XYZ file of N, CA and C in Angstrom:
789
model
N 28.984 23.546 41.904
C 28.951 24.691 41.047
C 29.127 24.307 39.581
N 30.093 23.470 39.256
C 30.379 23.083 37.915
C 29.297 22.285 37.235
N 28.511 21.682 38.037
C 27.401 20.829 37.426
C 26.433 21.492 36.542
N 26.145 22.794 36.990
C 25.195 23.493 36.086
C 25.741 23.816 34.689
N 26.942 23.735 34.462
C 27.489 23.904 33.066
C 27.319 22.674 32.297
N 27.109 21.593 32.945
C 27.019 20.222 32.202
C 25.575 20.117 31.722
N 24.674 20.734 32.338
C 23.249 20.211 32.253
C 22.608 20.561 30.856
N 23.002 21.600 30.228
C 22.357 22.011 28.959
C 23.399 22.190 27.825
N 22.929 21.865 26.682
C 23.849 21.893 25.453
C 24.358 23.290 25.226
N 23.482 24.283 25.473
C 23.789 25.634 24.965
C 24.526 26.531 25.934
N 25.009 25.997 27.098
C 25.655 26.835 28.044
C 27.261 26.561 27.909
N 28.015 27.531 27.818
C 29.469 27.458 27.792
C 29.920 27.315 29.206
N 30.981 26.553 29.428
C 31.669 26.552 30.701
C 32.564 27.700 30.750
N 33.133 28.013 31.989
C 34.002 29.139 32.194
C 35.215 29.098 31.236
N 35.623 27.879 30.820
C 36.762 27.700 29.915
C 36.351 27.963 28.505
N 35.097 28.127 28.196
C 34.619 28.291 26.811
C 34.327 27.053 26.163
N 34.087 25.996 26.922
C 33.833 24.649 26.291
C 32.373 24.343 26.465
N 31.959 23.484 25.430
C 30.520 22.950 25.453
C 30.671 21.467 25.816
N 30.307 21.148 27.155
C 30.641 19.787 27.669
C 29.823 18.739 26.928
N 28.582 19.088 26.491
C 27.750 18.073 25.953
C 28.333 17.603 24.653
N 28.927 18.504 23.857
C 29.610 18.014 22.579
C 30.746 17.062 22.942
N 31.558 17.409 23.927
C 32.718 16.673 24.370
C 32.210 15.279 24.813
N 31.142 15.222 25.549
C 30.565 13.852 26.030
C 30.151 13.062 24.832
N 29.545 13.711 23.833
C 29.136 12.948 22.643
C 30.287 12.383 21.919
N 31.367 13.217 21.751
C 32.548 12.747 21.060
C 33.223 11.605 21.864
N 33.155 11.640 23.248
C 33.765 10.619 23.990
C 32.925 9.245 23.812
N 31.630 9.322 23.659
C 30.801 8.188 23.396
C 31.211 7.535 22.044
N 31.474 8.450 21.099
C 31.891 7.889 19.803
C 33.210 7.152 19.883
N 34.177 7.577 20.747
C 35.475 6.968 20.842
C 35.308 5.575 21.410
N 34.275 5.225 22.027
C 34.045 3.781 22.522
C 33.267 3.012 21.519
N 32.786 3.573 20.442
C 31.959 2.823 19.452
C 32.815 1.948 18.520
N 32.208 1.055 17.800
C 32.891 0.230 16.829
C 33.736 1.066 15.794
N 34.873 0.523 15.498
C 35.748 1.204 14.545
C 35.193 1.311 13.178
N 35.331 2.502 12.514
C 34.955 2.713 11.108
C 36.172 3.298 10.437
N 36.579 2.715 9.292
C 37.819 3.206 8.649
C 37.465 3.447 7.208
N 38.030 4.571 6.673
C 37.806 5.054 5.344
C 39.156 5.309 4.613
N 39.265 4.953 3.387
C 40.547 5.164 2.672
C 40.263 5.509 1.265
N 40.842 6.666 0.798
C 40.683 7.222 -0.501
C 41.775 6.686 -1.463
N 41.393 5.999 -2.578
C 42.257 5.510 -3.500
C 42.182 6.391 -4.787
N 43.041 6.216 -5.836
C 42.927 6.990 -6.952
C 41.771 6.646 -7.809
N 41.276 5.412 -7.714
C 40.109 4.868 -8.508
C 38.948 4.485 -7.732
N 38.832 4.953 -6.479
C 37.705 4.625 -5.612
C 37.921 4.932 -4.188
N 36.881 4.533 -3.416
C 36.948 4.770 -1.881
C 36.501 3.434 -1.218
N 37.237 3.059 -0.144
C 36.965 1.909 0.667
C 36.541 2.288 2.031
N 35.355 1.654 2.435
C 34.908 1.794 3.860
C 34.815 0.433 4.535
N 35.287 0.343 5.794
C 35.097 -0.899 6.560
C 34.699 -0.459 8.016
N 33.834 -1.275 8.607
C 33.209 -0.909 9.960
C 33.206 -2.218 10.767
N 33.373 -1.995 12.031
C 33.236 -3.154 13.092
C 31.886 -3.061 13.578
N 31.197 -4.235 13.505
C 29.882 -4.398 14.129
C 30.033 -4.829 15.562
N 29.311 -4.092 16.404
C 29.324 -4.457 17.851
C 28.128 -5.306 18.236
N 27.024 -5.212 17.507
C 25.873 -6.099 17.867
C 25.975 -7.436 17.226
N 26.470 -8.472 17.875
C 26.602 -9.794 17.366
C 25.937 -10.774 18.273
N 25.485 -11.879 17.569
C 24.931 -12.917 18.479
C 24.265 -14.036 17.577
N 24.335 -15.168 18.057
C 23.884 -16.339 17.323
C 22.364 -16.302 16.989
N 21.547 -15.631 17.914
C 20.107 -15.625 17.747
C 19.623 -14.445 16.887
N 20.565 -13.527 16.446
C 20.086 -12.465 15.597
C 19.647 -13.014 14.262
N 18.587 -12.412 13.793
C 18.043 -12.898 12.435
C 18.842 -12.006 11.384
N 19.786 -12.646 10.727
C 20.521 -11.988 9.742
C 20.195 -12.208 8.273
N 18.897 -12.726 8.133
C 18.511 -13.071 6.715
C 18.525 -11.930 5.850
N 18.094 -10.783 6.355
C 18.089 -9.565 5.521
C 19.493 -9.189 4.972
N 20.440 -9.326 5.963
C 21.870 -8.933 5.550
C 22.392 -9.961 4.522
N 22.021 -11.169 4.664
C 22.541 -12.233 3.733
C 22.087 -11.989 2.291
N 20.868 -11.632 2.157
C 20.294 -11.252 0.838
C 20.933 -10.025 0.258
N 21.443 -9.244 1.241
C 22.203 -7.955 0.781
C 21.218 -6.912 0.512
N 21.691 -5.868 -0.188
C 20.884 -4.625 -0.404
C 21.775 -3.515 -0.116
N 21.137 -2.383 -0.197
C 21.976 -1.101 -0.123
C 21.673 -0.450 1.242
N 22.222 -0.787 2.254
C 22.063 -0.107 3.570
C 20.777 -0.566 4.110
N 20.511 -0.572 5.365
C 19.265 -0.968 6.002
C 19.336 -2.405 6.491
N 20.172 -3.263 5.824
C 20.352 -4.629 6.315
C 21.520 -4.693 7.217
N 22.360 -3.543 7.145
C 23.550 -3.559 8.049
C 23.320 -2.596 9.222
N 24.408 -2.428 10.063
C 24.284 -1.707 11.232
C 25.161 -0.462 11.104
N 26.198 -0.496 10.244
C 27.222 0.631 10.229
C 27.393 1.329 8.920
N 27.109 0.580 7.800
C 27.370 1.245 6.492
C 26.022 1.372 5.747
N 25.784 2.568 5.198
C 24.512 2.862 4.521
C 24.790 3.537 3.223
N 23.889 3.327 2.186
C 23.927 4.076 1.034
C 23.039 5.259 1.181
N 23.692 6.478 1.043
C 22.881 7.691 1.122
C 22.340 8.209 -0.181
N 23.098 7.944 -1.230
C 22.661 8.208 -2.593
C 23.385 7.333 -3.507
N 23.108 7.384 -4.837
C 23.839 6.488 -5.730
C 25.351 6.771 -5.769
N 25.697 8.001 -5.377
C 27.099 8.416 -5.458
C 27.782 8.646 -4.098
N 27.147 8.272 -2.983
C 27.643 8.451 -1.585
C 27.217 7.310 -0.704
N 28.294 6.790 -0.013
C 27.995 5.809 1.050
C 28.616 6.407 2.336
N 28.027 5.929 3.484
C 28.556 6.464 4.798
C 28.653 5.344 5.762
N 29.731 5.530 6.602
C 29.902 4.701 7.705
C 29.757 5.435 8.952
N 29.022 4.874 9.965
C 28.688 5.585 11.146
C 29.342 4.887 12.412
N 29.764 5.804 13.388
C 30.257 5.339 14.689
C 29.539 6.075 15.810
N 28.967 5.392 16.675
C 28.313 6.128 17.816
C 26.863 5.370 18.011
N 25.962 6.278 18.449
C 24.625 5.811 18.809
C 23.854 5.476 17.466
N 23.538 4.180 17.280
C 22.942 3.819 16.017
C 21.567 4.458 15.718
N 20.862 4.633 16.779
C 19.537 5.216 16.643
C 19.662 6.727 16.064
N 20.642 7.412 16.638
C 20.885 8.752 16.075
C 21.318 8.720 14.665
N 22.249 7.690 14.323
C 22.709 7.545 12.999
C 21.555 7.330 12.018
N 20.580 6.462 12.348
C 19.428 6.154 11.456
C 18.704 7.411 11.146
N 18.549 8.258 12.029
C 17.775 9.535 11.911
C 18.621 10.453 10.866
N 19.878 10.547 11.055
C 20.752 11.271 10.191
C 20.783 10.691 8.757
N 20.869 9.361 8.609
C 20.825 8.677 7.337
C 19.554 9.039 6.649
N 18.381 8.924 7.265
C 17.154 9.319 6.584
C 17.093 10.725 6.130
N 17.674 11.643 6.957
C 17.708 13.019 6.658
C 18.595 13.210 5.414
N 19.770 12.512 5.347
C 20.654 12.661 4.167
C 20.139 12.165 2.973
N 19.369 10.999 3.066
C 18.738 10.475 1.878
C 17.711 11.432 1.290
N 16.910 12.015 2.226
C 15.885 12.982 1.791
C 16.528 14.200 1.060
N 17.643 14.657 1.651
C 18.319 15.853 1.134
C 18.980 15.499 -0.319
N 19.471 14.321 -0.393
C 20.029 13.914 -1.736
C 18.897 13.765 -2.837
N 17.750 13.258 -2.445
C 16.715 13.060 -3.367
C 16.073 14.465 -3.702
N 15.974 15.292 -2.772
C 15.437 16.680 -2.989
C 16.356 17.406 -4.046
N 17.673 17.286 -3.948
C 18.615 17.855 -4.872
C 18.444 17.251 -6.256
N 18.380 15.911 -6.225
C 18.143 15.305 -7.559
C 16.899 15.692 -8.282
N 15.874 15.831 -7.489
C 14.543 16.248 -8.112
C 14.620 17.606 -8.555
N 15.345 18.544 -7.822
C 15.387 19.966 -8.214
C 16.348 20.233 -9.387
N 17.548 19.603 -9.399
C 18.543 19.907 -10.420
C 18.773 18.747 -11.339
N 18.186 17.654 -11.219
C 18.302 16.503 -12.161
C 19.798 16.010 -12.187
N 20.452 16.015 -11.028
C 21.808 15.570 -11.022
C 22.064 15.144 -9.515
N 22.923 14.203 -9.322
C 23.351 13.756 -7.955
C 23.942 14.967 -7.122
N 23.687 14.876 -5.849
C 24.173 15.889 -4.965
C 25.728 15.827 -4.871
N 26.553 16.926 -4.976
C 27.964 16.832 -4.741
C 28.247 16.376 -3.283
N 29.236 15.576 -3.062
C 29.500 14.932 -1.814
C 29.668 15.972 -0.686
N 30.432 17.048 -0.880
C 30.689 17.959 0.128
C 29.411 18.641 0.547
N 28.572 18.939 -0.533
C 27.293 19.662 -0.178
C 26.420 18.761 0.703
N 26.422 17.420 0.562
C 25.676 16.536 1.352
C 26.165 16.616 2.831
N 27.522 16.486 2.918
C 28.162 16.669 4.206
C 27.824 17.854 4.934
N 27.745 19.001 4.141
C 27.454 20.335 4.750
C 26.005 20.343 5.276
N 25.075 19.719 4.479
C 23.671 19.721 4.898
C 23.517 18.975 6.218
N 24.158 17.879 6.431
C 24.066 17.200 7.651
C 24.780 17.912 8.777
N 25.856 18.567 8.525
C 26.682 19.309 9.493
C 25.843 20.481 9.939
N 25.163 21.148 9.066
C 24.259 22.328 9.434
C 23.204 21.864 10.358
N 22.569 20.706 10.210
C 21.635 20.262 11.208
C 22.288 19.845 12.486
N 23.363 19.218 12.410
C 24.079 18.798 13.631
C 24.581 20.079 14.485
N 24.950 21.037 13.738
C 25.351 22.277 14.500
C 24.137 22.934 15.191
N 22.969 22.850 14.554
C 21.762 23.437 15.153
C 21.463 22.737 16.504
N 21.788 21.479 16.655
C 21.545 20.654 17.822
C 22.479 20.997 18.987
N 23.501 21.772 18.611
C 24.435 22.255 19.656
C 24.101 23.613 20.181
N 23.080 24.255 19.571
C 22.903 25.743 19.808
C 21.524 25.968 20.520
N 20.453 25.224 20.138
C 19.154 25.573 20.689
C 18.773 24.784 21.924
N 18.149 25.475 22.903
C 17.841 24.791 24.092
C 16.863 23.582 24.040
N 17.114 22.657 24.937
C 16.157 21.514 25.003
C 16.566 20.378 24.049
N 17.713 20.613 23.236
C 18.101 19.594 22.301
C 19.431 19.053 22.777
N 19.813 17.708 22.485
C 21.104 17.296 22.780
C 21.800 16.981 21.518
N 23.153 17.000 21.367
C 23.839 16.701 20.116
C 23.579 15.178 19.721
N 23.680 15.055 18.403
C 23.644 13.706 17.821
C 24.947 12.984 18.233
N 24.833 11.872 18.931
C 25.983 11.157 19.428
C 26.536 10.250 18.348
N 26.869 10.739 17.184
C 27.343 9.904 16.043
C 28.323 10.737 15.120
N 29.305 10.123 14.734
C 30.209 10.690 13.745
C 30.059 9.835 12.442
N 30.232 10.500 11.270
C 30.068 9.869 10.085
C 31.281 9.994 9.098
N 31.574 8.949 8.350
C 32.548 8.997 7.312
C 31.739 8.954 5.966
N 31.901 9.987 5.059
C 31.223 10.034 3.779
C 32.204 9.588 2.777
N 31.928 8.607 1.936
C 32.783 8.167 0.793
C 31.842 8.413 -0.461
N 32.339 9.315 -1.308
C 31.497 9.646 -2.436
C 32.310 10.073 -3.730
N 31.519 10.259 -4.775
C 32.051 10.676 -6.070
C 31.136 11.757 -6.706
N 31.746 12.852 -7.199
C 31.019 13.765 -8.092
C 32.012 14.240 -9.214
N 31.472 14.668 -10.339
C 32.280 15.102 -11.473
C 33.226 16.285 -11.120
N 32.896 17.074 -10.107
C 33.546 18.268 -9.770
C 34.934 17.895 -9.095
N 34.926 17.027 -8.119
C 36.166 16.726 -7.331
C 36.474 15.206 -7.388
N 35.703 14.536 -8.059
C 35.792 13.033 -8.270
C 35.751 12.323 -6.910
N 36.601 11.353 -6.582
C 36.455 10.568 -5.353
C 36.839 11.475 -4.140
N 36.011 11.337 -3.088
C 36.200 12.110 -1.917
C 35.946 11.333 -0.609
N 36.547 11.735 0.529
C 36.319 11.091 1.770
C 36.217 12.275 2.836
N 35.074 12.382 3.494
C 34.864 13.320 4.496
C 34.471 12.707 5.822
N 34.835 13.419 6.901
C 34.494 12.980 8.297
C 33.740 14.203 8.974
N 32.628 13.875 9.628
C 31.910 14.942 10.402
C 31.704 14.405 11.812
N 31.716 15.318 12.755
C 31.522 14.915 14.185
C 30.281 15.642 14.726
N 29.899 15.391 15.987
C 28.673 15.893 16.603
C 28.559 17.477 16.613
N 29.665 18.170 16.568
C 29.717 19.631 16.750
C 29.275 20.320 15.409
N 29.225 19.517 14.237
C 28.957 20.030 12.920
C 30.220 20.336 12.159
N 31.404 20.022 12.725
C 32.682 20.215 11.944
C 32.829 19.053 10.933
N 33.259 19.382 9.756
C 33.620 18.325 8.848
C 34.996 18.644 8.165
N 35.692 17.613 7.699
C 37.003 17.782 6.979
C 37.180 16.607 5.954
N 37.995 16.976 5.025
C 38.298 16.035 3.993
C 39.495 15.201 4.297
N 39.583 13.932 3.974
C 40.690 13.135 4.374
C 41.143 12.177 3.195
N 42.443 11.778 3.279
C 42.900 10.752 2.283
C 42.663 9.341 2.944
N 42.829 9.259 4.208
C 42.509 8.139 5.034
C 42.305 8.430 6.511
N 41.208 7.951 7.128
C 40.998 8.250 8.468
C 40.157 7.109 9.099
N 40.057 7.294 10.404
C 39.405 6.222 11.294
C 38.640 6.903 12.409
N 37.503 6.406 12.674
C 36.754 6.935 13.836
C 36.296 5.763 14.731
N 35.932 5.982 15.973
C 35.530 4.971 16.849
C 36.737 4.482 17.759
N 36.561 3.292 18.308
C 37.508 2.748 19.185
C 38.854 2.403 18.512
N 39.980 2.574 19.157
C 41.264 2.369 18.659
C 41.685 3.216 17.464
N 41.042 4.356 17.360
C 41.342 5.178 16.125
C 42.753 5.690 16.026
N 43.338 5.883 17.245
C 44.775 6.409 17.280
C 45.725 5.388 16.640
N 45.530 4.118 17.034
C 46.311 2.950 16.493
C 46.176 2.907 14.957
N 44.971 2.980 14.523
C 44.658 2.828 12.993
C 45.254 4.018 12.322
N 45.172 5.219 12.956
C 45.717 6.412 12.200
C 47.274 6.297 12.028
N 47.874 5.787 13.065
C 49.347 5.634 12.862
C 49.757 4.619 11.889
N 48.969 3.458 11.773
C 49.188 2.426 10.798
C 48.971 3.004 9.389
N 47.911 3.832 9.223
C 47.552 4.401 7.917
C 48.707 5.314 7.457
N 49.194 6.150 8.440
C 50.292 7.121 8.113
C 51.439 6.475 7.543
N 51.806 5.250 8.133
C 53.000 4.495 7.676
C 52.815 3.905 6.288
N 51.581 3.446 6.053
C 51.427 2.645 4.812
C 50.688 3.267 3.636
N 49.983 4.443 3.955
C 49.212 4.996 2.837
C 50.107 5.679 1.788
N 49.827 5.443 0.475
C 50.489 6.150 -0.593
C 49.393 6.902 -1.431
N 49.771 8.044 -2.025
C 48.868 8.795 -2.808
C 48.385 8.047 -4.088
N 49.168 7.212 -4.623
C 48.749 6.580 -5.905
C 48.205 5.206 -5.623
N 47.649 4.833 -4.438
C 47.118 3.632 -4.112
C 45.937 3.304 -4.907
N 45.805 2.072 -5.330
C 44.677 1.585 -6.116
C 43.580 1.008 -5.126
N 42.439 0.719 -5.704
C 41.342 0.188 -4.869
C 41.715 -1.167 -4.317
N 42.342 -2.030 -5.216
C 42.775 -3.312 -4.693
C 43.781 -3.336 -3.613
N 44.711 -2.377 -3.781
C 45.728 -2.222 -2.615
C 45.042 -1.677 -1.442
N 44.067 -0.691 -1.587
C 43.424 -0.129 -0.487
C 42.562 -1.162 0.355
N 41.938 -2.112 -0.403
C 41.146 -3.036 0.272
C 42.115 -3.921 1.109
N 43.244 -4.306 0.616
C 44.198 -5.145 1.467
C 44.642 -4.292 2.654
N 44.958 -3.075 2.472
C 45.464 -2.224 3.598
C 44.349 -2.024 4.620
N 43.138 -1.774 4.210
C 41.992 -1.569 5.181
C 41.745 -2.795 5.986
N 41.846 -3.957 5.361
C 41.557 -5.256 6.045
C 42.717 -5.523 7.036
N 43.963 -5.240 6.641
C 45.088 -5.431 7.582
C 44.988 -4.483 8.851
N 44.627 -3.281 8.525
C 44.554 -2.307 9.629
C 43.359 -2.699 10.618
N 42.199 -3.110 9.979
C 41.135 -3.591 10.804
C 41.452 -4.757 11.639
N 42.220 -5.705 11.097
C 42.621 -6.881 11.861
C 43.481 -6.600 13.065
N 44.211 -5.485 12.936
C 45.061 -5.106 14.079
C 44.479 -4.193 15.155
N 43.388 -3.548 14.706
C 42.752 -2.591 15.676
C 41.400 -3.094 16.237
N 40.747 -4.038 15.609
C 39.532 -4.541 16.225
C 39.729 -5.372 17.474
N 38.793 -5.332 18.293
C 38.958 -6.017 19.593
C 38.936 -7.546 19.454
N 38.273 -7.997 18.415
C 38.226 -9.435 18.235
C 39.547 -10.022 17.609
N 39.807 -11.259 17.982
C 41.031 -11.933 17.575
C 40.921 -12.303 16.076
N 39.764 -12.698 15.622
C 39.597 -13.123 14.306
C 38.665 -12.285 13.543
N 38.840 -11.956 12.302
C 37.962 -11.230 11.512
C 36.924 -12.116 10.838
N 35.694 -11.749 10.778
C 34.650 -12.548 10.091
C 33.519 -11.612 9.785
N 32.598 -12.102 8.819
C 31.536 -11.304 8.381
C 30.551 -10.863 9.577
N 30.464 -11.723 10.622
C 29.577 -11.364 11.695
C 30.017 -10.151 12.469
N 31.262 -9.815 12.261
C 31.833 -8.594 13.057
C 32.351 -7.517 12.182
N 32.137 -7.656 10.821
C 32.646 -6.706 9.949
C 31.704 -6.304 8.751
N 31.628 -5.036 8.477
C 30.918 -4.602 7.310
C 31.930 -3.991 6.335
N 31.719 -4.040 5.057
C 32.657 -3.609 4.038
C 31.957 -3.051 2.895
N 32.449 -1.956 2.272
C 31.845 -1.344 1.079
C 32.900 -0.642 0.266
N 32.680 -0.612 -1.106
C 33.650 0.067 -2.000
C 32.829 0.845 -2.949
N 33.256 2.041 -3.178
C 32.691 2.980 -4.218
C 33.651 3.139 -5.431
N 33.292 2.684 -6.611
C 34.131 2.829 -7.792
C 33.359 3.384 -8.885
N 34.004 3.535 -10.094
C 33.267 3.954 -11.212
C 32.939 2.763 -12.106
N 31.765 2.621 -12.724
C 31.404 1.631 -13.481
C 32.238 1.725 -14.855
N 32.807 0.670 -15.316
C 33.619 0.795 -16.534
C 32.900 1.160 -17.774
N 31.622 0.714 -17.856
C 30.867 0.947 -19.066
C 30.230 2.362 -19.028
N 29.509 2.579 -17.955
C 28.670 3.835 -17.855
C 29.499 5.082 -17.331
N 30.670 4.786 -16.689
C 31.414 5.869 -16.153
C 30.655 6.528 -14.947
N 29.679 5.880 -14.392
C 28.901 6.491 -13.249
C 29.417 5.687 -12.005
N 29.225 6.504 -10.868
C 29.626 5.855 -9.536
C 28.828 4.622 -9.171
N 29.496 3.593 -8.699
C 28.883 2.362 -8.408
C 29.288 1.882 -6.986
N 28.288 1.827 -6.072
C 28.500 1.464 -4.738
C 28.253 -0.006 -4.501
N 29.223 -0.708 -3.855
C 29.083 -2.093 -3.598
C 29.198 -2.303 -2.133
N 28.056 -2.749 -1.410
C 28.092 -3.018 -0.067
C 28.095 -4.547 0.057
N 29.173 -5.104 0.605
C 29.403 -6.630 0.555
C 28.487 -7.348 1.428
N 28.029 -8.456 0.838
C 27.234 -9.417 1.666
C 28.207 -10.233 2.580
N 27.651 -10.812 3.615
C 28.502 -11.625 4.506
C 29.379 -12.659 3.835
N 28.820 -13.424 2.882
C 29.654 -14.462 2.135
C 30.772 -13.816 1.410
N 30.480 -12.663 0.837
C 31.571 -11.931 0.007
C 32.629 -11.369 1.022
N 32.308 -10.937 2.155
C 33.291 -10.521 3.144
C 34.217 -11.703 3.526
N 33.557 -12.832 3.857
C 34.316 -13.997 4.270
C 35.298 -14.394 3.195
N 34.853 -14.424 1.884
C 35.718 -14.752 0.721
C 36.832 -13.762 0.620
N 36.603 -12.493 0.826
C 37.589 -11.383 0.779
C 38.632 -11.643 1.894
N 38.249 -11.970 3.035
C 39.192 -12.239 4.122
C 40.008 -13.398 3.842
N 39.445 -14.514 3.331
C 40.259 -15.675 2.995
C 41.296 -15.352 1.886
N 40.933 -14.445 0.915
C 41.730 -14.121 -0.166
C 42.964 -13.341 0.314
N 42.898 -12.602 1.436
C 43.895 -11.757 2.048
C 44.506 -12.544 3.243
N 44.245 -13.821 3.362
C 44.757 -14.574 4.522
C 44.484 -13.948 5.887
N 43.173 -13.548 6.069
C 42.773 -12.880 7.320
C 41.574 -13.600 7.815
N 41.184 -14.708 7.202
C 39.966 -15.447 7.663
C 40.195 -16.272 8.920
N 39.240 -17.016 9.309
C 39.237 -17.802 10.544
C 40.037 -19.172 10.298
N 41.265 -19.154 10.246
C 42.012 -20.305 10.005
C 41.951 -21.300 11.091
N 42.129 -20.854 12.350
C 42.265 -21.807 13.539
C 40.989 -22.644 13.609
N 39.833 -21.970 13.430
C 38.589 -22.609 13.604
C 38.340 -23.682 12.454
N 38.752 -23.295 11.203
C 38.632 -24.085 10.091
C 39.419 -25.379 10.284
N 40.741 -25.298 10.765
C 41.525 -26.493 10.881
C 41.023 -27.359 11.979
N 40.494 -26.744 13.025
C 39.981 -27.622 14.072
C 38.722 -28.358 13.572
N 37.870 -27.742 12.827
C 36.693 -28.376 12.240
C 37.074 -29.542 11.340
N 38.143 -29.241 10.511
C 38.576 -30.228 9.600
C 39.175 -31.437 10.298
N 39.942 -31.254 11.325
C 40.542 -32.342 12.076
C 39.404 -33.185 12.855
N 38.405 -32.445 13.256
C 37.341 -33.181 13.998
C 36.481 -34.021 13.102
């Protein structure tokens, strides 16, 4: 009897629940960790890459660029970057939709889209996929890190139901409970970007399934204001830059390095 309540997105169960939404959120809880942290002078995003392998062609990622060469962190607009957890194919579709919405706003009003408005646009579409028959929800959650003159630096999280909320620091994906408890202990309201980078890397090192952090399993991005132009500047780190950052914070691959040196 209960199975007929699971079959379609648009049918409520007797308890008033939409099981398809809950299934989508469960899928996200098994995805690679994505962590966002709001500092007083910027926003930091870090993400765990699940698709790794020696035979993957990573030449596009090495050259860098703004989203598209990575798997988890994308540039949505010049003032907004996003980290995604869940089904990557669904995320790609939402990223394209967000980029189009941002460019349409820029074309119409000659200014970058406010961060919350962009989150709302995506959430409106995600909510539609929980309501109309024959559609399934997007199996992806997003963290939006952005800047606009109205509210300055912001960090939002949205889930498959179309809900979104603003955060000072949050985590989605696997082991998010552990990461949240670590962030609660160590987060300070007046944290700087430099301090935030160190905190994010420490939390990722404790919550990722891998024993060692490396650029093959980690994506990293920072949104700050350019000192000269006072405009938002997104930096999505290249693999070599991630490795250098990890070494700087004593979180790199020390054991492998010493073994190679002794050999």
